[in-house]
mmCIF file of C-alpha atoms in Angstrom:
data_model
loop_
_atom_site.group_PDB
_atom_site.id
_atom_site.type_symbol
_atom_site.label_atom_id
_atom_site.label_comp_id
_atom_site.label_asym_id
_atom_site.label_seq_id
_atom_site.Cartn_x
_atom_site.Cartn_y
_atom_site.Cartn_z
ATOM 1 C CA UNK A 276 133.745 61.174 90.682
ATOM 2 C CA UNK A 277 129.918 61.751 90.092
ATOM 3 C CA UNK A 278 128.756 60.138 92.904
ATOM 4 C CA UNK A 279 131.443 61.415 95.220
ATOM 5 C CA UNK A 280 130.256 65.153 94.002
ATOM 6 C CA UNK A 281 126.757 64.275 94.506
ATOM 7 C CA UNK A 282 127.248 62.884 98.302
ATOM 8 C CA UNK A 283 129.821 66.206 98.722
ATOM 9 C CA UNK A 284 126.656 68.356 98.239
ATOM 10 C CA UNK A 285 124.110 66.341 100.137
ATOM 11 C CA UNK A 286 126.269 65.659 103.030
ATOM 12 C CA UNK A 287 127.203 69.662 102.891
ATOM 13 C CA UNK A 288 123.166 70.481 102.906
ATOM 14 C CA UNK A 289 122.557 67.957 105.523
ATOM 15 C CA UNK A 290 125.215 69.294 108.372
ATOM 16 C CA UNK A 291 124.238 73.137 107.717
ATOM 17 C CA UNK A 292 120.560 71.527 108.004
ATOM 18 C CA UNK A 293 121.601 70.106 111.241
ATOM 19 C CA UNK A 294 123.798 72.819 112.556
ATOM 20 C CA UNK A 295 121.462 75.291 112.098
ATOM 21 C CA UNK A 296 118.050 74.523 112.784
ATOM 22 C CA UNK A 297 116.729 73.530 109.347
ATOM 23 C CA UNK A 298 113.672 72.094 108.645
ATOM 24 C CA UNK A 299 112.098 69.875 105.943
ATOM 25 C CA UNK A 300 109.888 71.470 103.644
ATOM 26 C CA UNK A 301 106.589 70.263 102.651
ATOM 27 C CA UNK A 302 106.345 69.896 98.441
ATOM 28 C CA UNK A 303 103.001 70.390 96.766
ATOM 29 C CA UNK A 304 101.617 70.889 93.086
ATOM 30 C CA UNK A 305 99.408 73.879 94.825
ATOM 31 C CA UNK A 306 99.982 77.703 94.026
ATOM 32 C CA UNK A 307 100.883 78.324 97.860
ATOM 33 C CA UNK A 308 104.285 79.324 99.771
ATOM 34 C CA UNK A 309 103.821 79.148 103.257
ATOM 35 C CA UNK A 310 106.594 79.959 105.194
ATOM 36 C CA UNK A 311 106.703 80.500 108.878
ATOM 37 C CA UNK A 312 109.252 81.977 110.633
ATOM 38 C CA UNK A 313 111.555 82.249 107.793
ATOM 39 C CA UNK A 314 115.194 83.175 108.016
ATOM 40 C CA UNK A 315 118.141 84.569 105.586
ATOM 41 C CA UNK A 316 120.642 81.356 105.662
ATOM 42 C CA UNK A 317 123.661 83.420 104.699
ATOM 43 C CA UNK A 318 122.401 86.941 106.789
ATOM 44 C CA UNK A 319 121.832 84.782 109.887
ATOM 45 C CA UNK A 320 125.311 83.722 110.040
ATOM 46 C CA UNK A 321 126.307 86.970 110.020
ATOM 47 C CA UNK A 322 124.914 88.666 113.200
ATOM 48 C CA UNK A 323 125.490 87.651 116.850
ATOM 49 C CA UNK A 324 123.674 84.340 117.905
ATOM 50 C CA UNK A 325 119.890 84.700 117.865
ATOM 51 C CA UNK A 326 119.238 88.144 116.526
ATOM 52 C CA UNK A 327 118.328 87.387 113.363
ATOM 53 C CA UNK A 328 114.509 88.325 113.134
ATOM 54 C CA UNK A 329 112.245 85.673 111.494
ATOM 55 C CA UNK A 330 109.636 86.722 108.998
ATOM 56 C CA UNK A 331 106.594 84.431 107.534
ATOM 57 C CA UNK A 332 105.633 84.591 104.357
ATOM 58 C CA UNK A 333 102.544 83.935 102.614
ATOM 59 C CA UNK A 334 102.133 83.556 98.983
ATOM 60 C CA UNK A 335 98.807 82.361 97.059
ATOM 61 C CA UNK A 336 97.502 82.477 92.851
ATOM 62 C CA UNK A 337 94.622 83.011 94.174
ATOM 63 C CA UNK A 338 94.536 85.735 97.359
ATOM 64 C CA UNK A 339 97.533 87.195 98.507
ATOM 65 C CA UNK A 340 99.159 87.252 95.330
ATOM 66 C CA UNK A 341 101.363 90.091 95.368
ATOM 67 C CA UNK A 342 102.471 91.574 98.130
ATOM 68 C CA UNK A 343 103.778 95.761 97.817
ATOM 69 C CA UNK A 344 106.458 95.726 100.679
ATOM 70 C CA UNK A 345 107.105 99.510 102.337
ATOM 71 C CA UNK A 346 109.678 100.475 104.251
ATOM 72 C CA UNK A 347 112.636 102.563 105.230
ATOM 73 C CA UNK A 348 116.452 101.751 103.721
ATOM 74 C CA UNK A 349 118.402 99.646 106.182
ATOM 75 C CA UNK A 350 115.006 98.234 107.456
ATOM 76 C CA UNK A 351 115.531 94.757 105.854
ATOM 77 C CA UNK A 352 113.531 94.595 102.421
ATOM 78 C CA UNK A 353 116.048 93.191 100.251
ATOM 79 C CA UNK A 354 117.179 90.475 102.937
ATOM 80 C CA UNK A 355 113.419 89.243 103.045
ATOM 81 C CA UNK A 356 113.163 89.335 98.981
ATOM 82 C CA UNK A 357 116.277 86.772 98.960
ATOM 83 C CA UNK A 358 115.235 84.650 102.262
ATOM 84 C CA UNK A 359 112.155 83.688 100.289
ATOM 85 C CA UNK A 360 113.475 83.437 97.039
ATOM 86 C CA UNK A 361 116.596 81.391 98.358
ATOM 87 C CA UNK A 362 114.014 78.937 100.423
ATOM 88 C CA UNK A 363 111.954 78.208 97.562
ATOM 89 C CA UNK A 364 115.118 77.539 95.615
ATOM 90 C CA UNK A 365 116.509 75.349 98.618
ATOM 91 C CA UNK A 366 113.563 73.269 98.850
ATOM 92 C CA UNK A 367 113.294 72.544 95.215
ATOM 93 C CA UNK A 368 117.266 71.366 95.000
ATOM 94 C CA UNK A 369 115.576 68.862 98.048
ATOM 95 C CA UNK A 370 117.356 70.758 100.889
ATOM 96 C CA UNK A 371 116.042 71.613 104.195
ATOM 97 C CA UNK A 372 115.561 74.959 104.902
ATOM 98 C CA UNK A 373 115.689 77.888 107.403
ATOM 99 C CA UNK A 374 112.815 78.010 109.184
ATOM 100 C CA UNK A 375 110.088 76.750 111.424
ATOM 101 C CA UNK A 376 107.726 74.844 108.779
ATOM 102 C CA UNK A 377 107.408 75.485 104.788
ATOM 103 C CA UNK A 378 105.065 74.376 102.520
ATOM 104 C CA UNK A 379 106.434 75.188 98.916
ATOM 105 C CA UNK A 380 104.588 75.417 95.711
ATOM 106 C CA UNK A 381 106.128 74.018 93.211
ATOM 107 C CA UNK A 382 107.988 76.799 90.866
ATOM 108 C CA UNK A 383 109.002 76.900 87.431
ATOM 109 C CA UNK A 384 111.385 79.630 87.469
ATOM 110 C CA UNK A 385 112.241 82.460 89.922
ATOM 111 C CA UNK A 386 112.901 85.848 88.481
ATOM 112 C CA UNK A 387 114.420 88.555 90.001
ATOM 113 C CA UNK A 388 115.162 92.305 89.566
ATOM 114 C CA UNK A 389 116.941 93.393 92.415
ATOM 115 C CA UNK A 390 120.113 96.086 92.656
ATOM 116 C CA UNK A 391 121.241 98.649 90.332
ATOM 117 C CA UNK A 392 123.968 98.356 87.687
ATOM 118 C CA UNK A 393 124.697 99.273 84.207
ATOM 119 C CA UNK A 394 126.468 97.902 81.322
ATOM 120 C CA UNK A 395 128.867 100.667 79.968
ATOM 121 C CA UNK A 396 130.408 98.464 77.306
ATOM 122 C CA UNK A 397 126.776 98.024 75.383
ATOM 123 C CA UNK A 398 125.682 101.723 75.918
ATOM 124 C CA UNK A 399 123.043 100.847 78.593
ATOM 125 C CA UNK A 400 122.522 102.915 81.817
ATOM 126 C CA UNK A 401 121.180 101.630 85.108
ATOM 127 C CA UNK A 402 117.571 102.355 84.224
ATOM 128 C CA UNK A 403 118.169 100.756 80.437
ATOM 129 C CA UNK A 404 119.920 97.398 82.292
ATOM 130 C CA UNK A 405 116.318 97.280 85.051
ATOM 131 C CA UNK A 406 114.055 97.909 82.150
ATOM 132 C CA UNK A 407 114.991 95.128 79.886
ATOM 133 C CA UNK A 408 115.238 92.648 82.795
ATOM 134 C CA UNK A 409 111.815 93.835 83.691
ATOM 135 C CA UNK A 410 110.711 93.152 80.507
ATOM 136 C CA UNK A 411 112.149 89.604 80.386
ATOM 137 C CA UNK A 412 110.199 88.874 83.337
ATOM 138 C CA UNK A 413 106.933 89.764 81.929
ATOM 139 C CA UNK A 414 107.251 88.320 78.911
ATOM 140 C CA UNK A 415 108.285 84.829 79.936
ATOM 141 C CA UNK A 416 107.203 84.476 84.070
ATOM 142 C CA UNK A 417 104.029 81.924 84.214
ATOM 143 C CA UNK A 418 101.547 81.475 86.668
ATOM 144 C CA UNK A 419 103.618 78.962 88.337
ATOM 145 C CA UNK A 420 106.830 81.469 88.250
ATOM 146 C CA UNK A 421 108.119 83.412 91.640
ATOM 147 C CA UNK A 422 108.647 87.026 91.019
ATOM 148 C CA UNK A 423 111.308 89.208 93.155
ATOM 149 C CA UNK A 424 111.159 93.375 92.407
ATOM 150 C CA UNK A 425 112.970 95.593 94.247
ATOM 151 C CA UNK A 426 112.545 99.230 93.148
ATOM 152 C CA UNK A 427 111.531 99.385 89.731
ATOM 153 C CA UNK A 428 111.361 102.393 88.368
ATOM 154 C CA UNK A 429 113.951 104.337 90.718
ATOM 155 C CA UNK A 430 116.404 104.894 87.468
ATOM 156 C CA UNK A 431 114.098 107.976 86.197
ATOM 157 C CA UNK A 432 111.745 110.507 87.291
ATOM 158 C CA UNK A 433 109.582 110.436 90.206
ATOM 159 C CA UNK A 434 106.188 110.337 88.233
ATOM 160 C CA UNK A 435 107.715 108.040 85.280
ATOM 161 C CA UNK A 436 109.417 105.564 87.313
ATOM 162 C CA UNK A 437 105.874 105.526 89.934
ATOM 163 C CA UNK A 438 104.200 105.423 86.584
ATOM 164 C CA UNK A 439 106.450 102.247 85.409
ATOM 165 C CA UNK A 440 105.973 100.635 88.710
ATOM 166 C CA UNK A 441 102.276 100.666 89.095
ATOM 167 C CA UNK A 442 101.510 99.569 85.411
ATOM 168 C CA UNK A 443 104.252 96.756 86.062
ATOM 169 C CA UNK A 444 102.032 95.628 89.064
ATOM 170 C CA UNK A 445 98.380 95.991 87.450
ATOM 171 C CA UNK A 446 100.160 93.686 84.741
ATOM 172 C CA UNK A 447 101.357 91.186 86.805
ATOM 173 C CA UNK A 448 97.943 91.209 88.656
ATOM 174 C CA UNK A 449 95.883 91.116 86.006
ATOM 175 C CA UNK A 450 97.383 89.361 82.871
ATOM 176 C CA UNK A 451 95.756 85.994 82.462
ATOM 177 C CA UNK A 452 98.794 84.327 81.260
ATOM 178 C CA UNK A 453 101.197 85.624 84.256
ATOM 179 C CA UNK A 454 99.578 85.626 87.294
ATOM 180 C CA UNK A 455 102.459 84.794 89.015
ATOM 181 C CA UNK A 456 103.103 85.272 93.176
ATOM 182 C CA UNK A 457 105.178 88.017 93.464
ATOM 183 C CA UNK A 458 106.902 90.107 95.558
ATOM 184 C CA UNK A 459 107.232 94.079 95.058
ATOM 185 C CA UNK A 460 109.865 96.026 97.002
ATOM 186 C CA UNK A 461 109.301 99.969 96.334
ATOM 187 C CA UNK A 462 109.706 103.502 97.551
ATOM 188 C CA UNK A 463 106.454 104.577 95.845
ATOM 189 C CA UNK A 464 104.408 104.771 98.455
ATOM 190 C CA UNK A 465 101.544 105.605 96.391
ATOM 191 C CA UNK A 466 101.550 102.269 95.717
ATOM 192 C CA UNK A 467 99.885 101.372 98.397
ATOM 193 C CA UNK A 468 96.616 102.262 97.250
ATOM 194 C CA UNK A 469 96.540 99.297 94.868
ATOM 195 C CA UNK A 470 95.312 97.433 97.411
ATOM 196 C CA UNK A 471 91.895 98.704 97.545
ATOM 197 C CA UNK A 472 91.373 98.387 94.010
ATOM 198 C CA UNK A 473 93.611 94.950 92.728
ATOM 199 C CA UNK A 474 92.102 92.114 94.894
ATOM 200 C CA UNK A 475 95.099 90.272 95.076
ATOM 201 C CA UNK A 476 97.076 92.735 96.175
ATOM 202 C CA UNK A 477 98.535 93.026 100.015
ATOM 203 C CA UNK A 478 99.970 95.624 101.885
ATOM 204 C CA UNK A 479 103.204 94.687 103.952
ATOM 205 C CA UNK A 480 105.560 97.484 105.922
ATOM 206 C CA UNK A 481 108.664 96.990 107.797
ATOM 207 C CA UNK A 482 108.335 97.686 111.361
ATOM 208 C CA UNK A 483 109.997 100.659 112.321
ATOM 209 C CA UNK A 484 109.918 102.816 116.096
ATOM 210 C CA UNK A 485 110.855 106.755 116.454
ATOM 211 C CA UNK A 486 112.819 107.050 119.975
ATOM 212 C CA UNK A 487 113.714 109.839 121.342
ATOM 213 C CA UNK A 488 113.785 111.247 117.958
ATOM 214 C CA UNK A 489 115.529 108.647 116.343
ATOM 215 C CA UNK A 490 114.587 105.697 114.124
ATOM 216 C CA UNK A 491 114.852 101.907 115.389
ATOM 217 C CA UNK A 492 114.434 99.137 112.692
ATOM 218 C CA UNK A 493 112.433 96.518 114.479
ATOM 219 C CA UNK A 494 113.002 94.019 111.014
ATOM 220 C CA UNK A 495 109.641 92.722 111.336
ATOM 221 C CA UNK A 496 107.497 92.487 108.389
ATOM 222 C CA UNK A 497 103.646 93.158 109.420
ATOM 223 C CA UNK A 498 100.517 94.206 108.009
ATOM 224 C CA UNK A 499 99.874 97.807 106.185
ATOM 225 C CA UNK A 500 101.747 99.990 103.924
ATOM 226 C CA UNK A 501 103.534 103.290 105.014
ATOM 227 C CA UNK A 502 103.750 107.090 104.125
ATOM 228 C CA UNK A 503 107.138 107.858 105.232
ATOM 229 C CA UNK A 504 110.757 107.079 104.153
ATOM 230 C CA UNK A 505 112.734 108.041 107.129
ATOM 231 C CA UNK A 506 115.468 108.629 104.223
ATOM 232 C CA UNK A 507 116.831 111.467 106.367
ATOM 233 C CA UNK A 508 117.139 109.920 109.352
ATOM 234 C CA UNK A 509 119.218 106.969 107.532
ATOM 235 C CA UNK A 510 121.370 109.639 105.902
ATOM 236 C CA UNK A 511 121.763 110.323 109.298
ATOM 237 C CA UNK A 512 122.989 106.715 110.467
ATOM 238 C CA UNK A 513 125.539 106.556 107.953
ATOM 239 C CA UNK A 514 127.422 109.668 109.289
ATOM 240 C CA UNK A 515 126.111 112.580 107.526
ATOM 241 C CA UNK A 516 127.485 115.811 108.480
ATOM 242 C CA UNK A 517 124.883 117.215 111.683
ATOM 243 C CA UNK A 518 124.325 120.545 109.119
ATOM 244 C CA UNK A 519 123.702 118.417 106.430
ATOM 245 C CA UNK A 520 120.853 116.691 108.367
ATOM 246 C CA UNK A 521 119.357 119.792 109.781
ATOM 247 C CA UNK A 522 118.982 121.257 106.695
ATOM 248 C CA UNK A 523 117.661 118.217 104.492
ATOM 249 C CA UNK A 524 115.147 118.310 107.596
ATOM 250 C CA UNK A 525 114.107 121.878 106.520
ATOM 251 C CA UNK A 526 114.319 121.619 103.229
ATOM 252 C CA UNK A 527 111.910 118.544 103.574
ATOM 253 C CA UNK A 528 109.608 120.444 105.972
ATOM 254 C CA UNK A 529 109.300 123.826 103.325
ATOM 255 C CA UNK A 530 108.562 120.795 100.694
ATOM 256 C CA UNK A 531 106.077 119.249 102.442
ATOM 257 C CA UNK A 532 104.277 122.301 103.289
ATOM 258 C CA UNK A 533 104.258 124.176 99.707
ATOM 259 C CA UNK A 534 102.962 120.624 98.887
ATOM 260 C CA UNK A 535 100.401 120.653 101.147
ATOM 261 C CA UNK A 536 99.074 124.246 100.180
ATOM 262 C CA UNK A 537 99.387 123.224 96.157
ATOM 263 C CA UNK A 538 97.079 120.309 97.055
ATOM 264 C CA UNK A 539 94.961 122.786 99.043
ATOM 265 C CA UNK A 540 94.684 125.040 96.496
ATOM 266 C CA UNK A 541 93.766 122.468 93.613
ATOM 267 C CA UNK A 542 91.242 121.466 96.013
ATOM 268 C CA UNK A 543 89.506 124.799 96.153
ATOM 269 C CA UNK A 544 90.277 125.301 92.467
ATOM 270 C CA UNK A 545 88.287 121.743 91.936
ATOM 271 C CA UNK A 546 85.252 122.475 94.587
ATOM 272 C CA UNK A 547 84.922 125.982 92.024
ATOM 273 C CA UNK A 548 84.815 124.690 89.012
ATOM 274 C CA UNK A 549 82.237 121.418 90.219
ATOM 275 C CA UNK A 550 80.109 124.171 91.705
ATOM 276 C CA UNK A 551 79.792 126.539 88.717
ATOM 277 C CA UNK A 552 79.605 123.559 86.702
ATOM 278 C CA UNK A 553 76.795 122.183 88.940
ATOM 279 C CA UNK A 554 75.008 125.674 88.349
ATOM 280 C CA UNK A 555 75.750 126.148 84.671
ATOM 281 C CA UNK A 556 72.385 127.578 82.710
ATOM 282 C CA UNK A 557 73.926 124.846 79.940
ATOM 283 C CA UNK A 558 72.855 121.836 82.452
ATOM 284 C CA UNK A 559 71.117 119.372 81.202
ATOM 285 C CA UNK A 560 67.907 120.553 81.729
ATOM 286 C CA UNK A 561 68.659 124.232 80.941
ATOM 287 C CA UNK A 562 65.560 125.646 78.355
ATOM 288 C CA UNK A 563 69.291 127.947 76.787
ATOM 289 C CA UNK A 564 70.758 124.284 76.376
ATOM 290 C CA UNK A 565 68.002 123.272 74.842
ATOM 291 C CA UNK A 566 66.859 126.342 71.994
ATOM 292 C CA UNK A 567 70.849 126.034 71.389
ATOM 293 C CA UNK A 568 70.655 122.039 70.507
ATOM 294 C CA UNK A 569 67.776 122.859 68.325
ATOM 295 C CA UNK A 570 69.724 125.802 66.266
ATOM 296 C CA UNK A 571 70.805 125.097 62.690
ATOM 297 C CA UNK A 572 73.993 126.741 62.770
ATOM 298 C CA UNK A 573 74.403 126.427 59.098
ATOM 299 C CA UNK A 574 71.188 127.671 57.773
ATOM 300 C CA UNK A 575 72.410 131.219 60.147
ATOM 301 C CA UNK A 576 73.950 134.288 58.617
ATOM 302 C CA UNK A 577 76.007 136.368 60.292
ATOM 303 C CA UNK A 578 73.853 139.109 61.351
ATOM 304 C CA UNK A 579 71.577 136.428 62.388
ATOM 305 C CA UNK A 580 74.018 134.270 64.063
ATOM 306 C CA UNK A 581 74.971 137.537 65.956
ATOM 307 C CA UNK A 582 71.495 138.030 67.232
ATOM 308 C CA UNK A 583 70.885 134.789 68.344
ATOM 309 C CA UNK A 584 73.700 134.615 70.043
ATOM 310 C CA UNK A 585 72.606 138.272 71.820
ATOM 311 C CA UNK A 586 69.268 136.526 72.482
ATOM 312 C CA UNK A 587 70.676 133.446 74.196
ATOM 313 C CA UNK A 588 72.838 135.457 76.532
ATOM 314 C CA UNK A 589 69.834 137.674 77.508
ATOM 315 C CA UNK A 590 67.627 134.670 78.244
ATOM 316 C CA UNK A 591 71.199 133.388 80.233
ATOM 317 C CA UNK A 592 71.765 136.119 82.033
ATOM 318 C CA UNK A 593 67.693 136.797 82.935
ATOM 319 C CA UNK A 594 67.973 132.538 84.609
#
């Protein structure tokens, strides 16, 4: 019965290898996973013939070690987490799998967080449930682990759950003992910017193209992060009421301008306060600074304290 099972499953992997364009995966004790033209096996079975959109991948310890992906809902971020988590997984079991060429790093486990649920029955909400399987990740991924994240940090607040999901990343990056090549799905696009100061980290997007007003997924994962969600216009796809959608649009314009004038106006407020700083006559150098350092506050009484303090503002106000 044992060997029967065993040539059930590798005569299953072998026609679906055949059938559908599978290739043999190169197996190495490096910290690489190269992947080129990578498809979704159970996705690509699931749209007309040869739509599916290929995506490479490219995974290294030691430069493009995790990778913030950007993009729209619908655009095709979650099917790329599980394409390269489920080719990884494939080529470790000794399958062929769906692509053009792989080289695969050999993993010791792959962790994921991806999708929202909650577990009524022990008292834990959707953000308890993606906290504490965030935290088993950290706490026992390796160097030689594959990390999945979609969306950590959605459960909460805005600036909590962007605060959640950067410090999750900086860990990751920077832990000696994790380390591990990772993959980070968000919303946050303020994320983006921890590219310029983590050197492992990449910026990827999903390709995306505004016709005619509307949005096109192109399912292409490039280069570059991105500064827009397109949220409304896939509120819009899934059939929306038309008012509805106007008026998200103007609610979202009204928001983006009262942000843009707050921002303004901290700017100003900032600029003011660095240039009366900047003139202060308590600079550094300022002769007021200086008699004041020298005072012996204690040895003052009252009265005196009261004149000095007259004196200094004099000598102030007189530059």
């Amino acid at each position: 019965a044992s060997v029967l099972a065993n040539l059930d499953v590798f005569s299953s992997l072998a026609e679906v290898a055949v059938n559908h364009s599978y290739v043999r995966p190169r197996l190495t004790m490096d910290s690489e996973i190269v992947i080129k033209g990578g498809r979704h096996p159970v996705v690509e079975r699931g749209v007309s013939t040869n739509s599916f959109v290929p995506n490479d991948t490219y995974l290294s310890n030691s430069d493009n070690q995790l990778i913030v992906l950007t993009g729209p809902n619908m655009s095709g971020k979650s099917t790329y987490l599980r394409q390269v988590a489920l080719s990884v997984l494939l080529a470790q079991i000794g399958s062929f799998i769906p692509a053009e060429s792989a080289t695969i790093g050999l993993v010791d486990r792959i962790f994921t967080r991806i999708g929202a649920g909650e577990d009524i029955a022990a008292g834990q909400s959707t953000f308890m449930v993606e906290m504490v399987e965030t935290a088993n990740i950290l706490n026992n991924a390796t160097q030689r682990s594959l990390i999945i994240l979609d969306e950590i940090g959605r459960g909460t607040s805005t600036y909590d759950g962007l605060s959640i999901a950067r410090a999750v990343c900086e860990y990751i990056h920077n832990n000696s003992r994790l380390g591990a090549k990772t993959i980070f799905a968000t919303h946050y696009h303020e994320l983006v910017e921890l590219a310029s100061v983590l050197p492992r980290v990449k910026n990827f997007n999903v390709a995306v193209t505004e016709e005619g007003g509307r949005v096109v997924f192109l399912y292409k994962i490039v280069p570059g992060g991105v500064d827009k969600s397109y949220g409304i216009h896939v509120a819009q796809l899934a059939g929306l009421p038309k008012p509805v959608v106007q008026r998200a649009n103007e609610i979202l314009k009204e928001m983006e301008e009262g942000n843009s004038k707050e921002t303004t106006a901290r700017e100003r407020l900032g600029r003011k306060k660095e240039t009366a700083r900047q003139t202060s006559f308590f600079g550094p150098k300022s002769p007021v600074a200086e008699e004041l350092e020298r005072l012996d506050i204690n040895s003052l009484t009252p009265l005196e304290a009261i004149n000095k303090l007259y004196e200094l503002q004099k000598k102030a106000r007189d530059g």
